[in-house]
Tab-separated table of C-alpha atoms in Angstrom:
chain	number	residue	atom	x	y	z
H	1	MET	CA	-23.349	-2.654	104.823
H	2	PHE	CA	-21.478	-5.185	107.311
H	3	LEU	CA	-20.907	-2.431	109.659
H	4	ILE	CA	-24.543	-1.753	109.903
H	5	ILE	CA	-25.571	-5.287	110.306
H	6	GLY	CA	-23.024	-5.662	113.106
H	7	ALA	CA	-24.317	-2.545	114.851
H	8	PHE	CA	-27.762	-3.873	114.756
H	9	ASN	CA	-26.607	-7.233	116.091
H	10	LEU	CA	-24.782	-5.377	119.042
H	11	VAL	CA	-27.869	-3.232	119.725
H	12	CYS	CA	-29.955	-6.403	119.821
H	13	LEU	CA	-27.703	-8.360	122.085
H	14	ILE	CA	-27.472	-5.450	124.449
H	15	VAL	CA	-31.364	-5.080	124.618
H	16	LEU	CA	-31.494	-9.029	125.041
H	17	THR	CA	-29.169	-9.141	127.661
H	18	ILE	CA	-30.691	-6.414	129.784
H	19	LEU	CA	-34.241	-8.190	129.440
H	20	ASN	CA	-32.593	-11.612	130.167
H	21	LEU	CA	-31.053	-10.065	133.440
H	22	CYS	CA	-34.125	-8.468	134.475
H	23	ALA	CA	-36.095	-11.845	133.717
H	24	TRP	CA	-33.695	-14.345	135.308
H	25	GLU	CA	-32.510	-13.589	138.840
H	26	ASP	CA	-30.350	-16.602	139.404
H	27	ILE	CA	-28.097	-16.897	136.129
H	28	HIS	CA	-26.484	-13.509	135.959
H	29	LYS	CA	-22.873	-14.835	135.221
H	30	ILE	CA	-24.092	-17.164	132.648
H	31	ILE	CA	-26.113	-14.253	130.776
H	32	ILE	CA	-23.070	-11.829	131.255
H	33	ALA	CA	-20.606	-14.515	129.849
H	34	ALA	CA	-22.919	-15.181	126.849
H	35	PHE	CA	-23.169	-11.525	125.966
H	36	ILE	CA	-19.132	-11.271	126.001
H	37	ILE	CA	-18.656	-14.264	124.039
H	38	ALA	CA	-21.348	-12.826	121.401
H	39	VAL	CA	-19.480	-9.413	121.281
H	40	VAL	CA	-16.055	-10.910	120.923
H	41	CYS	CA	-17.400	-13.196	118.041
H	42	LEU	CA	-18.847	-10.036	116.490
H	43	LEU	CA	-15.635	-8.188	116.732
H	44	VAL	CA	-13.906	-11.153	115.358
H	45	GLY	CA	-16.152	-11.531	112.378
H	46	LEU	CA	-18.037	-14.654	113.554
H	47	SER	CA	-21.389	-13.474	113.355
H	48	GLY	CA	-23.041	-16.750	113.021
H	49	ILE	CA	-22.038	-17.559	116.653
H	50	ALA	CA	-23.319	-14.042	117.723
H	51	VAL	CA	-26.623	-14.610	115.946
H	52	LEU	CA	-27.063	-18.236	117.486
H	53	ILE	CA	-26.405	-16.672	120.984
H	54	LYS	CA	-28.869	-14.078	120.200
H	55	ASN	CA	-31.442	-16.636	119.373
H	56	ILE	CA	-30.878	-18.613	122.490
H	57	MET	CA	-31.490	-15.449	124.517
H	58	VAL	CA	-34.841	-14.819	122.698
H	59	ILE	CA	-35.768	-18.493	123.414
H	60	SER	CA	-34.769	-18.163	126.970
H	61	LEU	CA	-37.105	-14.828	127.441
H	62	GLY	CA	-39.846	-16.863	125.589
H	63	VAL	CA	-39.527	-19.630	128.156
H	64	LYS	CA	-39.707	-17.124	131.004
H	65	CYS	CA	-42.845	-15.582	129.542
H	66	ILE	CA	-44.391	-18.711	129.166
H	67	LYS	CA	-43.605	-19.681	132.732
H	68	LEU	CA	-45.048	-16.426	133.820
H	69	ILE	CA	-48.420	-17.016	131.964
H	70	PHE	CA	-48.890	-20.590	132.991
H	71	ARG	CA	-47.520	-20.153	136.703
H	72	ASN	CA	-50.999	-20.973	138.069
H	73	TYR	CA	-51.162	-24.290	136.271
H	74	TRP	CA	-47.711	-25.791	136.985
C-alpha cells in the first residue's frame, strides 16, 4: 500500500516538475532542486515533506495561471 502511494507521489512530482519547467522560464534550478529534494524525501520515508513540496509546486502553477489570465489588468 505504501509503495503504491509513494509511486503515485513520484508520478505527481514528475508531472508537476515538467509543468513548472514549462511555465517558469527563469527558475529552472530551483524547480529541479525541489524535485530532487522531494524524491530523496520519498526514498528516505519522509513523504510529508515530499507532499509539501508537491503542494508548493501546485500553488506556483496556480500563480502562473492567474498571472496569464490577468496579464492585461496588471
